[in-house]
Amino acid sequence: MSQLQRISLVPSQLQQEQILLTPQQQHYLGRVLRLREGDHFIAMDGKGKWWLAQLQGEKAQILESLTVETELPVSITLMVALPKGNGFDDVVRVCTELGVAVIAPVVSDRTLLHPSPQKLERWLRIAQEAAEQSERAFVPTILEPVSFITALATGTTSHRYICEARGNYAHLREVINQVSTTSEMIIATGPEGGWTQKEVECAIDAGFQPVSLGRRILRAVTAPIVALSIVAAQLESVSLN
Ligand code: SAH
């Protein structure tokens, strides 16, 4: 099954047991992937549903729905201060591979980049491609960039952590180890220049616990990837046992 090609759908393309393919999808399936009439592929709605489908001209017939088990047991939101240049593209790609549920780009006091609206579209495309490549059931949600202070009010979970490069904080892994059950977790990582003192204080006031990712200072693009790897390893080694 995993060798089959995958495409993403929007809900309006589904009509009963049929998929109405867009001209781009027809081109992609027929010309790029060289699928022929009657060939099978996987259609995903990016919200957890996958179907085995069969190409029939401009449409596809749904043959059966598929079960996927590639999602993390906890929904992780990464709140990432936008790094310079195109560094955020890599954050989106790799964190999607690692299983992030929501990416919330934030503009902090020391953020140097103020993103253009086209960036969001680009990130969504990268997330979609990475989700397909990693056989994710969900395409992560990427929120519009907002200021860090605004973002602090996001979500209702009490499991919220802010990664701080300096200071004697507990390691994220130890902290996660003590979490028994939760369905949601938020992790914030700062920009190249780090968080300001005021931002860390505001985060603590909003219920964030400062945590360490180890003794070395990681780059702004490395920190979210490391944080997510730690959490994913911990959650999956618990749930797979
Ligand atoms: N220039 C800053 C460091 C910024 S690193 C300084 O010298 O202090 C960019 C972001 O990555 C930080 O804001 C933090 O969120 C995260 N980060 C990097 N290394 C970390 C570490 N060892 N522990 C926790 N967070 C870290």
Short mmCIF file of C-alpha atoms and ligand atoms in Angstrom, two decimals:
data_model
loop_
_atom_site.label_atom_id
_atom_site.label_comp_id
_atom_site.label_asym_id
_atom_site.label_seq_id
_atom_site.Cartn_x
_atom_site.Cartn_y
_atom_site.Cartn_z
CA MET A 1 0.00 0.00 0.00
CA SER A 2 2.79 2.40 0.88
CA GLN A 3 4.15 2.27 -2.66
CA LEU A 4 0.95 3.75 -4.02
CA GLN A 5 1.02 7.41 -4.99
CA ARG A 6 -0.90 9.80 -2.79
CA ILE A 7 -2.79 12.99 -3.53
CA SER A 8 -4.60 15.43 -1.24
CA LEU A 9 -8.22 16.43 -1.72
CA VAL A 10 -10.49 19.20 -0.55
CA PRO A 11 -13.93 18.11 0.78
CA SER A 12 -15.86 19.49 -2.23
CA GLN A 13 -14.08 17.01 -4.52
CA LEU A 14 -15.79 14.10 -2.83
CA GLN A 15 -19.19 13.10 -4.16
CA GLN A 16 -20.51 9.92 -2.65
CA GLU A 17 -18.06 7.24 -3.74
CA GLN A 18 -16.39 9.39 -6.37
CA ILE A 19 -13.62 11.95 -6.46
CA LEU A 20 -13.80 14.78 -8.97
CA LEU A 21 -10.18 15.37 -9.95
CA THR A 22 -8.97 18.90 -10.66
CA PRO A 23 -7.16 19.48 -13.98
CA GLN A 24 -3.89 19.75 -12.02
CA GLN A 25 -4.51 16.41 -10.31
CA GLN A 26 -5.41 14.79 -13.63
CA HIS A 27 -2.15 16.11 -15.06
CA TYR A 28 -0.17 14.98 -12.03
CA LEU A 29 -1.65 11.48 -11.95
CA GLY A 30 -1.65 10.93 -15.71
CA ARG A 31 1.36 12.81 -17.02
CA VAL A 32 3.71 13.06 -14.07
CA LEU A 33 3.05 9.76 -12.29
CA ARG A 34 1.99 8.00 -15.52
CA LEU A 35 -0.97 6.29 -13.94
CA ARG A 36 -3.34 4.69 -16.42
CA GLU A 37 -7.07 4.14 -16.42
CA GLY A 38 -7.95 1.68 -13.65
CA ASP A 39 -4.71 2.20 -11.68
CA HIS A 40 -4.94 2.62 -7.93
CA PHE A 41 -3.74 5.53 -5.79
CA ILE A 42 -4.39 6.93 -2.32
CA ALA A 43 -6.51 10.03 -1.73
CA MET A 44 -6.15 11.89 1.57
CA ASP A 45 -8.32 14.66 2.99
CA GLY A 46 -5.57 15.96 5.31
CA LYS A 47 -7.90 15.47 8.28
CA GLY A 48 -7.22 11.84 9.01
CA LYS A 49 -9.11 10.10 6.22
CA TRP A 50 -7.39 8.09 3.49
CA TRP A 51 -9.07 6.19 0.68
CA LEU A 52 -7.91 3.68 -1.87
CA ALA A 53 -9.05 5.08 -5.20
CA GLN A 54 -9.10 3.95 -8.81
CA LEU A 55 -8.45 6.33 -11.69
CA GLN A 56 -11.41 6.64 -14.06
CA GLY A 57 -10.82 9.48 -16.54
CA GLU A 58 -11.50 12.84 -14.92
CA LYS A 59 -12.76 11.10 -11.80
CA ALA A 60 -11.67 8.41 -9.42
CA GLN A 61 -13.75 5.73 -7.77
CA ILE A 62 -13.30 5.21 -4.05
CA LEU A 63 -12.72 1.51 -3.42
CA GLU A 64 -12.26 1.49 0.35
CA SER A 65 -11.22 3.67 3.25
CA LEU A 66 -7.82 2.94 4.80
CA THR A 67 -6.62 2.96 8.38
CA VAL A 68 -3.42 4.88 9.14
CA GLU A 69 -1.42 4.84 12.32
CA THR A 70 1.24 7.42 11.58
CA GLU A 71 0.09 10.20 13.89
CA LEU A 72 1.55 11.07 17.30
CA PRO A 73 -0.73 10.20 20.24
CA VAL A 74 -0.73 13.85 21.39
CA SER A 75 -1.46 16.93 19.31
CA ILE A 76 1.68 19.09 19.37
CA THR A 77 1.56 22.80 18.56
CA LEU A 78 4.92 24.39 17.80
CA MET A 79 5.03 28.12 18.29
CA VAL A 80 8.11 29.20 16.36
CA ALA A 81 9.55 32.71 16.21
CA LEU A 82 10.19 33.26 12.50
CA PRO A 83 13.86 32.86 11.62
CA LYS A 84 15.63 34.94 8.98
CA GLY A 85 15.58 34.12 5.27
CA ASN A 86 13.96 30.87 4.17
CA GLY A 87 14.86 28.97 7.35
CA PHE A 88 11.23 28.47 8.23
CA ASP A 89 10.72 26.31 5.12
CA ASP A 90 12.97 23.68 6.67
CA VAL A 91 11.22 23.95 10.03
CA VAL A 92 7.85 23.31 8.33
CA ARG A 93 9.17 20.41 6.26
CA VAL A 94 11.06 18.58 9.01
CA CYS A 95 8.50 19.18 11.76
CA THR A 96 5.78 17.85 9.47
CA GLU A 97 7.87 14.72 8.95
CA LEU A 98 8.22 14.42 12.72
CA GLY A 99 4.47 14.62 13.35
CA VAL A 100 3.62 18.21 14.36
CA ALA A 101 -0.13 18.98 14.42
CA VAL A 102 -0.09 22.78 14.35
CA ILE A 103 2.66 25.25 13.48
CA ALA A 104 2.10 28.76 14.79
CA PRO A 105 4.67 31.18 13.31
CA VAL A 106 5.13 34.12 15.66
CA VAL A 107 6.75 37.52 15.43
CA SER A 108 8.69 38.25 18.60
CA ASP A 109 10.56 41.36 19.75
CA ARG A 110 13.80 40.19 18.14
CA THR A 111 12.26 38.65 15.02
CA LEU A 112 14.00 40.06 11.96
CA LEU A 113 11.61 38.74 9.32
CA HIS A 114 8.15 40.14 8.67
CA PRO A 115 6.57 37.58 6.37
CA SER A 116 4.67 38.35 3.18
CA PRO A 117 1.22 36.72 2.67
CA GLN A 118 2.72 34.50 -0.06
CA LYS A 119 4.88 32.84 2.58
CA LEU A 120 1.89 31.18 4.25
CA GLU A 121 0.82 29.61 0.97
CA ARG A 122 4.35 28.38 0.41
CA TRP A 123 4.51 26.84 3.90
CA LEU A 124 1.14 25.14 3.37
CA ARG A 125 2.44 23.60 0.17
CA ILE A 126 5.62 22.41 1.87
CA ALA A 127 3.58 20.91 4.73
CA GLN A 128 1.31 19.13 2.30
CA GLU A 129 4.22 17.62 0.36
CA ALA A 130 6.00 16.58 3.55
CA ALA A 131 2.81 15.02 4.98
CA GLU A 132 2.39 12.99 1.81
CA GLN A 133 6.01 11.89 1.83
CA SER A 134 5.84 10.86 5.49
CA GLU A 135 2.52 9.04 5.03
CA ARG A 136 0.87 11.29 7.59
CA ALA A 137 -2.88 11.04 8.02
CA PHE A 138 -3.04 14.77 8.75
CA VAL A 139 -1.56 17.73 6.99
CA PRO A 140 -0.49 20.03 9.84
CA THR A 141 -2.34 23.28 10.27
CA ILE A 142 -0.19 26.36 9.73
CA LEU A 143 -1.59 29.45 11.38
CA GLU A 144 -1.21 33.02 10.16
CA PRO A 145 1.80 34.71 11.80
CA VAL A 146 0.80 36.78 14.84
CA SER A 147 2.77 38.52 17.55
CA PHE A 148 4.17 36.24 20.24
CA ILE A 149 2.22 38.03 22.95
CA THR A 150 -1.05 37.41 21.04
CA ALA A 151 -0.13 33.78 20.44
CA LEU A 152 0.43 33.16 24.15
CA ALA A 153 -3.34 33.03 24.62
CA THR A 154 -3.65 30.17 22.05
CA GLY A 155 -5.11 26.83 23.11
CA THR A 156 -6.48 25.62 26.38
CA THR A 157 -3.90 23.04 27.41
CA SER A 158 -1.92 23.45 30.60
CA HIS A 159 0.99 21.59 28.97
CA ARG A 160 2.88 24.56 27.56
CA TYR A 161 6.62 24.95 27.40
CA ILE A 162 8.95 27.73 26.32
CA CYS A 163 12.46 26.69 25.26
CA GLU A 164 15.03 29.04 26.73
CA ALA A 165 18.67 28.68 25.74
CA ARG A 166 20.14 30.19 28.92
CA GLY A 167 19.29 29.53 32.53
CA ASN A 168 19.16 26.46 34.63
CA TYR A 169 15.90 24.94 33.50
CA ALA A 170 14.75 21.32 33.53
CA HIS A 171 15.38 19.44 30.29
CA LEU A 172 12.29 19.10 28.09
CA ARG A 173 12.69 15.33 28.13
CA GLU A 174 12.50 15.14 31.92
CA VAL A 175 9.48 17.39 31.99
CA ILE A 176 7.66 15.35 29.33
CA ASN A 177 8.50 12.20 31.20
CA GLN A 178 6.30 13.38 34.04
CA VAL A 179 3.30 14.10 31.83
CA SER A 180 0.83 11.27 32.33
CA THR A 181 -2.07 11.97 30.01
CA THR A 182 -2.81 14.92 27.79
CA SER A 183 -4.20 15.30 24.32
CA GLU A 184 -2.43 18.56 23.55
CA MET A 185 0.93 20.25 24.13
CA ILE A 186 2.38 23.61 23.06
CA ILE A 187 6.12 24.25 22.68
CA ALA A 188 7.58 27.68 21.88
CA THR A 189 11.05 28.34 20.43
CA GLY A 190 12.65 31.76 19.94
CA PRO A 191 14.42 33.68 17.16
CA GLU A 192 18.18 34.01 16.45
CA GLY A 193 18.56 36.69 19.09
CA GLY A 194 16.59 34.68 21.67
CA TRP A 195 13.51 35.72 23.67
CA THR A 196 13.57 38.99 25.59
CA GLN A 197 13.29 38.82 29.36
CA LYS A 198 9.84 40.38 29.09
CA GLU A 199 8.67 37.70 26.63
CA VAL A 200 9.79 34.91 28.92
CA GLU A 201 7.98 36.57 31.83
CA CYS A 202 4.78 37.01 29.79
CA ALA A 203 4.99 33.36 28.74
CA ILE A 204 5.38 32.24 32.34
CA ASP A 205 2.37 34.39 33.27
CA ALA A 206 0.43 32.62 30.48
CA GLY A 207 1.26 29.24 32.05
CA PHE A 208 4.36 28.31 30.03
CA GLN A 209 7.11 26.40 31.81
CA PRO A 210 10.67 27.33 30.69
CA VAL A 211 12.64 24.26 29.57
CA SER A 212 16.11 23.44 28.28
CA LEU A 213 17.00 21.47 25.15
CA GLY A 214 20.49 20.67 26.40
CA ARG A 215 23.74 22.47 27.13
CA ARG A 216 24.52 23.81 23.71
CA ILE A 217 22.92 26.82 22.07
CA LEU A 218 20.93 25.62 19.08
CA ARG A 219 20.10 27.73 16.06
CA ALA A 220 16.57 29.08 15.79
CA VAL A 221 15.79 26.59 12.99
CA THR A 222 17.30 23.65 14.88
CA ALA A 223 15.53 24.20 18.21
CA PRO A 224 11.93 23.37 17.11
CA ILE A 225 13.17 20.24 15.33
CA VAL A 226 15.06 19.05 18.39
CA ALA A 227 12.13 19.85 20.70
CA LEU A 228 9.72 17.90 18.54
CA SER A 229 12.11 14.94 18.18
CA ILE A 230 12.43 14.71 21.95
CA VAL A 231 8.69 14.83 22.51
CA ALA A 232 7.88 12.41 19.68
CA ALA A 233 10.47 9.89 20.90
CA GLN A 234 9.13 10.08 24.42
CA LEU A 235 5.46 9.84 23.45
CA GLU A 236 5.95 7.03 20.97
CA SER A 237 8.23 4.94 23.14
CA VAL A 238 5.56 5.14 25.85
CA SER A 239 2.64 4.39 23.55
CA LEU A 240 4.40 1.62 21.62
CA ASN A 241 5.31 -0.29 24.75
N1 SAH B 1 21.11 34.16 20.73
C1 SAH B 1 20.47 33.54 21.86
C2 SAH B 1 20.09 32.11 21.56
C3 SAH B 1 19.00 31.97 20.58
S1 SAH B 1 18.78 30.35 20.08
C4 SAH B 1 21.45 33.53 23.02
O1 SAH B 1 22.61 33.70 22.79
O2 SAH B 1 20.96 33.32 24.14
C5 SAH B 1 17.19 30.43 19.38
C6 SAH B 1 16.09 29.79 20.20
O3 SAH B 1 16.29 28.39 20.22
C7 SAH B 1 16.03 30.20 21.65
O4 SAH B 1 15.26 31.37 21.85
C8 SAH B 1 15.38 29.00 22.31
O5 SAH B 1 13.98 29.04 22.21
C9 SAH B 1 15.91 27.85 21.48
N2 SAH B 1 17.10 27.21 22.04
C10 SAH B 1 18.32 27.11 21.48
N3 SAH B 1 19.15 26.38 22.24
C11 SAH B 1 18.44 26.00 23.32
C12 SAH B 1 18.73 25.21 24.46
N4 SAH B 1 19.91 24.68 24.66
N5 SAH B 1 17.74 25.01 25.36
C13 SAH B 1 16.51 25.55 25.18
N6 SAH B 1 16.18 26.30 24.12
C14 SAH B 1 17.12 26.53 23.19
#
